[in-house]
């Protein structure tokens, strides 16, 4: 039989509901007891990602154009590296004006990268993406997310220059969205397109890293990346 209050299944011998404690006395209509079904409210659990350990400002690319409402993925947005997920939020935070001045003066590279990483780490401690907020952003098409197990970093080893070895990386994600799964890639760092923020902590993403190319001339790296993107689903 079923509890008339919460609908949980109870044995015929039970006098009280094991879940809510409602009396299951025999004066309850036997027919009603045997046929009553609980009203089930299927509400999705709020999204929960935990506190991010790092964040990146990156534009994503797809094999083809993204669906309506998600064109913003192709702009520079904020990628949060959470314990088990990668979360992409529409828009990017403005960086310190002093850092922009330093970069405009040509003082770019690792020094600026260290300062920015420190600034980002401080900001991360104050950042909290609550389940309710994440769910609202997801419903309004302002956020997409991916399990780290569904993401992979492709690494392209470049031809050594003066015995100096370097590599470029591209992140592939299967983003969950209101429009379904979106297959997207972003270049995490490339010597041919260095933006001054340094290479960053690639291993810190916690995603699987695979070798997608070796001994590539620097100018061939973008071509190799494009070839990888051509193989992802539509």
PDB file of N, CA, C and O in Angstrom, residues 130-182:
ATOM      1  N   UNK A 130      27.026  29.693  -6.818  1.00  0.00           N
ATOM      2  CA  UNK A 130      26.069  28.862  -6.090  1.00  0.00           C
ATOM      3  C   UNK A 130      25.255  28.018  -7.058  1.00  0.00           C
ATOM      4  O   UNK A 130      25.159  28.314  -8.246  1.00  0.00           O
ATOM      5  N   UNK A 131      24.638  26.949  -6.516  1.00  0.00           N
ATOM      6  CA  UNK A 131      23.830  26.075  -7.353  1.00  0.00           C
ATOM      7  C   UNK A 131      22.671  26.805  -7.985  1.00  0.00           C
ATOM      8  O   UNK A 131      22.359  26.622  -9.167  1.00  0.00           O
ATOM      9  N   UNK A 132      22.017  27.688  -7.214  1.00  0.00           N
ATOM     10  CA  UNK A 132      20.871  28.434  -7.745  1.00  0.00           C
ATOM     11  C   UNK A 132      21.306  29.374  -8.857  1.00  0.00           C
ATOM     12  O   UNK A 132      20.641  29.490  -9.900  1.00  0.00           O
ATOM     13  N   UNK A 133      22.429  30.051  -8.664  1.00  0.00           N
ATOM     14  CA  UNK A 133      22.918  30.975  -9.682  1.00  0.00           C
ATOM     15  C   UNK A 133      23.344  30.218 -10.935  1.00  0.00           C
ATOM     16  O   UNK A 133      23.035  30.634 -12.058  1.00  0.00           O
ATOM     17  N   UNK A 134      24.053  29.111 -10.749  1.00  0.00           N
ATOM     18  CA  UNK A 134      24.496  28.321 -11.899  1.00  0.00           C
ATOM     19  C   UNK A 134      23.304  27.810 -12.702  1.00  0.00           C
ATOM     20  O   UNK A 134      23.305  27.844 -13.937  1.00  0.00           O
ATOM     21  N   UNK A 135      22.282  27.345 -12.001  1.00  0.00           N
ATOM     22  CA  UNK A 135      21.093  26.843 -12.690  1.00  0.00           C
ATOM     23  C   UNK A 135      20.411  27.949 -13.483  1.00  0.00           C
ATOM     24  O   UNK A 135      19.979  27.734 -14.628  1.00  0.00           O
ATOM     25  N   UNK A 136      20.314  29.135 -12.894  1.00  0.00           N
ATOM     26  CA  UNK A 136      19.675  30.254 -13.603  1.00  0.00           C
ATOM     27  C   UNK A 136      20.477  30.657 -14.840  1.00  0.00           C
ATOM     28  O   UNK A 136      19.914  30.883 -15.915  1.00  0.00           O
ATOM     29  N   UNK A 137      21.806  30.724 -14.698  1.00  0.00           N
ATOM     30  CA  UNK A 137      22.646  31.081 -15.843  1.00  0.00           C
ATOM     31  C   UNK A 137      22.525  30.033 -16.949  1.00  0.00           C
ATOM     32  O   UNK A 137      22.505  30.375 -18.139  1.00  0.00           O
ATOM     33  N   UNK A 138      22.449  28.763 -16.543  1.00  0.00           N
ATOM     34  CA  UNK A 138      22.311  27.693 -17.531  1.00  0.00           C
ATOM     35  C   UNK A 138      20.976  27.810 -18.263  1.00  0.00           C
ATOM     36  O   UNK A 138      20.913  27.679 -19.491  1.00  0.00           O
ATOM     37  N   UNK A 139      19.902  28.059 -17.534  1.00  0.00           N
ATOM     38  CA  UNK A 139      18.581  28.167 -18.139  1.00  0.00           C
ATOM     39  C   UNK A 139      18.483  29.357 -19.075  1.00  0.00           C
ATOM     40  O   UNK A 139      17.762  29.318 -20.074  1.00  0.00           O
ATOM     41  N   UNK A 140      19.215  30.417 -18.774  1.00  0.00           N
ATOM     42  CA  UNK A 140      19.175  31.632 -19.589  1.00  0.00           C
ATOM     43  C   UNK A 140      20.228  31.623 -20.697  1.00  0.00           C
ATOM     44  O   UNK A 140      20.471  32.640 -21.338  1.00  0.00           O
ATOM     45  N   UNK A 141      20.874  30.478 -20.906  1.00  0.00           N
ATOM     46  CA  UNK A 141      21.873  30.311 -21.971  1.00  0.00           C
ATOM     47  C   UNK A 141      23.075  31.223 -21.788  1.00  0.00           C
ATOM     48  O   UNK A 141      23.685  31.665 -22.768  1.00  0.00           O
ATOM     49  N   UNK A 142      23.421  31.493 -20.538  1.00  0.00           N
ATOM     50  CA  UNK A 142      24.578  32.327 -20.242  1.00  0.00           C
ATOM     51  C   UNK A 142      25.742  31.513 -19.699  1.00  0.00           C
ATOM     52  O   UNK A 142      26.777  32.065 -19.340  1.00  0.00           O
ATOM     53  N   UNK A 143      25.568  30.191 -19.660  1.00  0.00           N
ATOM     54  CA  UNK A 143      26.595  29.311 -19.120  1.00  0.00           C
ATOM     55  C   UNK A 143      26.476  27.931 -19.744  1.00  0.00           C
ATOM     56  O   UNK A 143      25.373  27.467 -20.038  1.00  0.00           O
ATOM     57  N   UNK A 144      27.621  27.309 -19.978  1.00  0.00           N
ATOM     58  CA  UNK A 144      27.676  25.907 -20.401  1.00  0.00           C
ATOM     59  C   UNK A 144      28.710  25.221 -19.522  1.00  0.00           C
ATOM     60  O   UNK A 144      29.570  25.875 -18.925  1.00  0.00           O
ATOM     61  N   UNK A 145      28.632  23.902 -19.423  1.00  0.00           N
ATOM     62  CA  UNK A 145      29.568  23.192 -18.558  1.00  0.00           C
ATOM     63  C   UNK A 145      29.925  21.834 -19.145  1.00  0.00           C
ATOM     64  O   UNK A 145      29.214  21.287 -19.974  1.00  0.00           O
ATOM     65  N   UNK A 146      31.046  21.320 -18.686  1.00  0.00           N
ATOM     66  CA  UNK A 146      31.559  20.058 -19.200  1.00  0.00           C
ATOM     67  C   UNK A 146      32.234  19.291 -18.074  1.00  0.00           C
ATOM     68  O   UNK A 146      32.931  19.888 -17.239  1.00  0.00           O
ATOM     69  N   UNK A 147      32.003  17.997 -18.011  1.00  0.00           N
ATOM     70  CA  UNK A 147      32.748  17.161 -17.072  1.00  0.00           C
ATOM     71  C   UNK A 147      34.192  17.038 -17.557  1.00  0.00           C
ATOM     72  O   UNK A 147      34.448  16.926 -18.746  1.00  0.00           O
ATOM     73  N   UNK A 148      35.113  17.041 -16.636  1.00  0.00           N
ATOM     74  CA  UNK A 148      36.516  16.910 -17.031  1.00  0.00           C
ATOM     75  C   UNK A 148      36.775  15.598 -17.750  1.00  0.00           C
ATOM     76  O   UNK A 148      37.665  15.508 -18.596  1.00  0.00           O
ATOM     77  N   UNK A 149      36.006  14.585 -17.409  1.00  0.00           N
ATOM     78  CA  UNK A 149      36.162  13.294 -18.072  1.00  0.00           C
ATOM     79  C   UNK A 149      35.715  13.347 -19.534  1.00  0.00           C
ATOM     80  O   UNK A 149      36.051  12.457 -20.317  1.00  0.00           O
ATOM     81  N   UNK A 150      34.960  14.376 -19.910  1.00  0.00           N
ATOM     82  CA  UNK A 150      34.506  14.549 -21.294  1.00  0.00           C
ATOM     83  C   UNK A 150      35.312  15.606 -22.031  1.00  0.00           C
ATOM     84  O   UNK A 150      34.907  16.067 -23.106  1.00  0.00           O
ATOM     85  N   UNK A 151      36.423  16.012 -21.455  1.00  0.00           N
ATOM     86  CA  UNK A 151      37.293  17.013 -22.071  1.00  0.00           C
ATOM     87  C   UNK A 151      38.678  16.420 -22.273  1.00  0.00           C
ATOM     88  O   UNK A 151      39.081  15.477 -21.589  1.00  0.00           O
ATOM     89  N   UNK A 152      39.399  16.956 -23.242  1.00  0.00           N
ATOM     90  CA  UNK A 152      40.750  16.472 -23.507  1.00  0.00           C
ATOM     91  C   UNK A 152      41.595  17.636 -24.002  1.00  0.00           C
ATOM     92  O   UNK A 152      41.088  18.546 -24.674  1.00  0.00           O
ATOM     93  N   UNK A 153      42.867  17.641 -23.641  1.00  0.00           N
ATOM     94  CA  UNK A 153      43.797  18.659 -24.122  1.00  0.00           C
ATOM     95  C   UNK A 153      44.702  18.014 -25.162  1.00  0.00           C
ATOM     96  O   UNK A 153      45.374  17.018 -24.883  1.00  0.00           O
ATOM     97  N   UNK A 154      44.677  18.564 -26.365  1.00  0.00           N
ATOM     98  CA  UNK A 154      45.561  18.091 -27.425  1.00  0.00           C
ATOM     99  C   UNK A 154      46.845  18.902 -27.375  1.00  0.00           C
ATOM    100  O   UNK A 154      46.822  20.138 -27.404  1.00  0.00           O
ATOM    101  N   UNK A 155      47.973  18.213 -27.333  1.00  0.00           N
ATOM    102  CA  UNK A 155      49.281  18.889 -27.249  1.00  0.00           C
ATOM    103  C   UNK A 155      50.043  18.698 -28.554  1.00  0.00           C
ATOM    104  O   UNK A 155      50.143  17.590 -29.077  1.00  0.00           O
ATOM    105  N   UNK A 156      50.577  19.796 -29.050  1.00  0.00           N
ATOM    106  CA  UNK A 156      51.319  19.800 -30.319  1.00  0.00           C
ATOM    107  C   UNK A 156      52.762  20.196 -30.019  1.00  0.00           C
ATOM    108  O   UNK A 156      53.046  21.339 -29.669  1.00  0.00           O
ATOM    109  N   UNK A 157      53.670  19.237 -30.151  1.00  0.00           N
ATOM    110  CA  UNK A 157      55.079  19.487 -29.873  1.00  0.00           C
ATOM    111  C   UNK A 157      55.726  20.156 -31.087  1.00  0.00           C
ATOM    112  O   UNK A 157      55.657  19.644 -32.203  1.00  0.00           O
ATOM    113  N   UNK A 158      56.337  21.275 -30.835  1.00  0.00           N
ATOM    114  CA  UNK A 158      56.941  22.042 -31.916  1.00  0.00           C
ATOM    115  C   UNK A 158      58.408  21.652 -32.130  1.00  0.00           C
ATOM    116  O   UNK A 158      59.055  21.125 -31.230  1.00  0.00           O
ATOM    117  N   UNK A 159      58.874  21.904 -33.314  1.00  0.00           N
ATOM    118  CA  UNK A 159      60.262  21.616 -33.657  1.00  0.00           C
ATOM    119  C   UNK A 159      61.181  22.455 -32.773  1.00  0.00           C
ATOM    120  O   UNK A 159      61.011  23.666 -32.656  1.00  0.00           O
ATOM    121  N   UNK A 160      62.145  21.824 -32.116  1.00  0.00           N
ATOM    122  CA  UNK A 160      63.025  22.573 -31.199  1.00  0.00           C
ATOM    123  C   UNK A 160      63.749  23.705 -31.914  1.00  0.00           C
ATOM    124  O   UNK A 160      64.144  23.583 -33.083  1.00  0.00           O
ATOM    125  N   UNK A 161      63.891  24.809 -31.205  1.00  0.00           N
ATOM    126  CA  UNK A 161      64.650  25.945 -31.723  1.00  0.00           C
ATOM    127  C   UNK A 161      65.822  26.177 -30.778  1.00  0.00           C
ATOM    128  O   UNK A 161      65.630  26.437 -29.593  1.00  0.00           O
ATOM    129  N   UNK A 162      67.012  26.049 -31.304  1.00  0.00           N
ATOM    130  CA  UNK A 162      68.224  26.205 -30.497  1.00  0.00           C
ATOM    131  C   UNK A 162      68.150  25.294 -29.260  1.00  0.00           C
ATOM    132  O   UNK A 162      68.453  25.695 -28.142  1.00  0.00           O
ATOM    133  N   UNK A 163      67.701  24.060 -29.481  1.00  0.00           N
ATOM    134  CA  UNK A 163      67.589  23.052 -28.436  1.00  0.00           C
ATOM    135  C   UNK A 163      66.519  23.392 -27.381  1.00  0.00           C
ATOM    136  O   UNK A 163      66.453  22.760 -26.329  1.00  0.00           O
ATOM    137  N   UNK A 164      65.693  24.405 -27.656  1.00  0.00           N
ATOM    138  CA  UNK A 164      64.607  24.768 -26.748  1.00  0.00           C
ATOM    139  C   UNK A 164      63.328  24.092 -27.222  1.00  0.00           C
ATOM    140  O   UNK A 164      62.876  24.314 -28.342  1.00  0.00           O
ATOM    141  N   UNK A 165      62.760  23.268 -26.376  1.00  0.00           N
ATOM    142  CA  UNK A 165      61.535  22.554 -26.730  1.00  0.00           C
ATOM    143  C   UNK A 165      60.311  23.308 -26.229  1.00  0.00           C
ATOM    144  O   UNK A 165      60.327  23.881 -25.138  1.00  0.00           O
ATOM    145  N   UNK A 166      59.284  23.324 -27.026  1.00  0.00           N
ATOM    146  CA  UNK A 166      58.051  23.994 -26.635  1.00  0.00           C
ATOM    147  C   UNK A 166      56.864  23.244 -27.235  1.00  0.00           C
ATOM    148  O   UNK A 166      57.030  22.382 -28.104  1.00  0.00           O
ATOM    149  N   UNK A 167      55.707  23.567 -26.769  1.00  0.00           N
ATOM    150  CA  UNK A 167      54.493  22.933 -27.269  1.00  0.00           C
ATOM    151  C   UNK A 167      53.337  23.907 -27.182  1.00  0.00           C
ATOM    152  O   UNK A 167      53.395  24.911 -26.456  1.00  0.00           O
ATOM    153  N   UNK A 168      52.293  23.617 -27.937  1.00  0.00           N
ATOM    154  CA  UNK A 168      51.055  24.399 -27.907  1.00  0.00           C
ATOM    155  C   UNK A 168      49.921  23.443 -27.587  1.00  0.00           C
ATOM    156  O   UNK A 168      49.984  22.260 -27.929  1.00  0.00           O
ATOM    157  N   UNK A 169      48.896  23.953 -26.925  1.00  0.00           N
ATOM    158  CA  UNK A 169      47.794  23.101 -26.489  1.00  0.00           C
ATOM    159  C   UNK A 169      46.445  23.639 -26.955  1.00  0.00           C
ATOM    160  O   UNK A 169      46.245  24.859 -27.055  1.00  0.00           O
ATOM    161  N   UNK A 170      45.553  22.712 -27.207  1.00  0.00           N
ATOM    162  CA  UNK A 170      44.184  23.037 -27.589  1.00  0.00           C
ATOM    163  C   UNK A 170      43.232  22.197 -26.739  1.00  0.00           C
ATOM    164  O   UNK A 170      43.402  20.978 -26.613  1.00  0.00           O
ATOM    165  N   UNK A 171      42.257  22.854 -26.136  1.00  0.00           N
ATOM    166  CA  UNK A 171      41.301  22.174 -25.261  1.00  0.00           C
ATOM    167  C   UNK A 171      40.021  21.854 -26.029  1.00  0.00           C
ATOM    168  O   UNK A 171      39.443  22.723 -26.687  1.00  0.00           O
ATOM    169  N   UNK A 172      39.593  20.597 -25.940  1.00  0.00           N
ATOM    170  CA  UNK A 172      38.330  20.168 -26.562  1.00  0.00           C
ATOM    171  C   UNK A 172      37.338  19.826 -25.460  1.00  0.00           C
ATOM    172  O   UNK A 172      37.653  19.070 -24.532  1.00  0.00           O
ATOM    173  N   UNK A 173      36.138  20.391 -25.534  1.00  0.00           N
ATOM    174  CA  UNK A 173      35.107  20.168 -24.521  1.00  0.00           C
ATOM    175  C   UNK A 173      33.803  19.722 -25.163  1.00  0.00           C
ATOM    176  O   UNK A 173      33.477  20.135 -26.278  1.00  0.00           O
ATOM    177  N   UNK A 174      33.080  18.888 -24.448  1.00  0.00           N
ATOM    178  CA  UNK A 174      31.704  18.548 -24.812  1.00  0.00           C
ATOM    179  C   UNK A 174      30.795  19.298 -23.837  1.00  0.00           C
ATOM    180  O   UNK A 174      30.403  18.782 -22.799  1.00  0.00           O
ATOM    181  N   UNK A 175      30.488  20.531 -24.186  1.00  0.00           N
ATOM    182  CA  UNK A 175      29.719  21.390 -23.291  1.00  0.00           C
ATOM    183  C   UNK A 175      28.249  20.990 -23.264  1.00  0.00           C
ATOM    184  O   UNK A 175      27.624  20.779 -24.301  1.00  0.00           O
ATOM    185  N   UNK A 176      27.693  20.905 -22.072  1.00  0.00           N
ATOM    186  CA  UNK A 176      26.266  20.698 -21.906  1.00  0.00           C
ATOM    187  C   UNK A 176      25.572  22.046 -21.963  1.00  0.00           C
ATOM    188  O   UNK A 176      25.983  23.003 -21.293  1.00  0.00           O
ATOM    189  N   UNK A 177      24.514  22.136 -22.745  1.00  0.00           N
ATOM    190  CA  UNK A 177      23.785  23.387 -22.916  1.00  0.00           C
ATOM    191  C   UNK A 177      22.305  23.087 -23.074  1.00  0.00           C
ATOM    192  O   UNK A 177      21.894  21.930 -23.198  1.00  0.00           O
ATOM    193  N   UNK A 178      21.490  24.128 -23.094  1.00  0.00           N
ATOM    194  CA  UNK A 178      20.058  23.967 -23.316  1.00  0.00           C
ATOM    195  C   UNK A 178      19.778  23.487 -24.737  1.00  0.00           C
ATOM    196  O   UNK A 178      18.696  22.969 -25.018  1.00  0.00           O
ATOM    197  N   UNK A 179      20.734  23.662 -25.624  1.00  0.00           N
ATOM    198  CA  UNK A 179      20.579  23.230 -27.016  1.00  0.00           C
ATOM    199  C   UNK A 179      21.190  21.853 -27.252  1.00  0.00           C
ATOM    200  O   UNK A 179      21.313  21.424 -28.398  1.00  0.00           O
ATOM    201  N   UNK A 180      21.581  21.172 -26.174  1.00  0.00           N
ATOM    202  CA  UNK A 180      22.220  19.871 -26.322  1.00  0.00           C
ATOM    203  C   UNK A 180      23.726  19.985 -26.136  1.00  0.00           C
ATOM    204  O   UNK A 180      24.245  21.003 -25.678  1.00  0.00           O
ATOM    205  N   UNK A 181      24.439  18.944 -26.522  1.00  0.00           N
ATOM    206  CA  UNK A 181      25.900  18.927 -26.366  1.00  0.00           C
ATOM    207  C   UNK A 181      26.538  19.778 -27.459  1.00  0.00           C
ATOM    208  O   UNK A 181      26.248  19.603 -28.642  1.00  0.00           O
ATOM    209  N   UNK A 182      27.402  20.702 -27.050  1.00  0.00           N
ATOM    210  CA  UNK A 182      28.128  21.564 -27.981  1.00  0.00           C
ATOM    211  C   UNK A 182      29.593  21.148 -27.982  1.00  0.00           C
ATOM    212  O   UNK A 182      30.258  21.174 -26.942  1.00  0.00           O
TER     213      UNK A 182
END
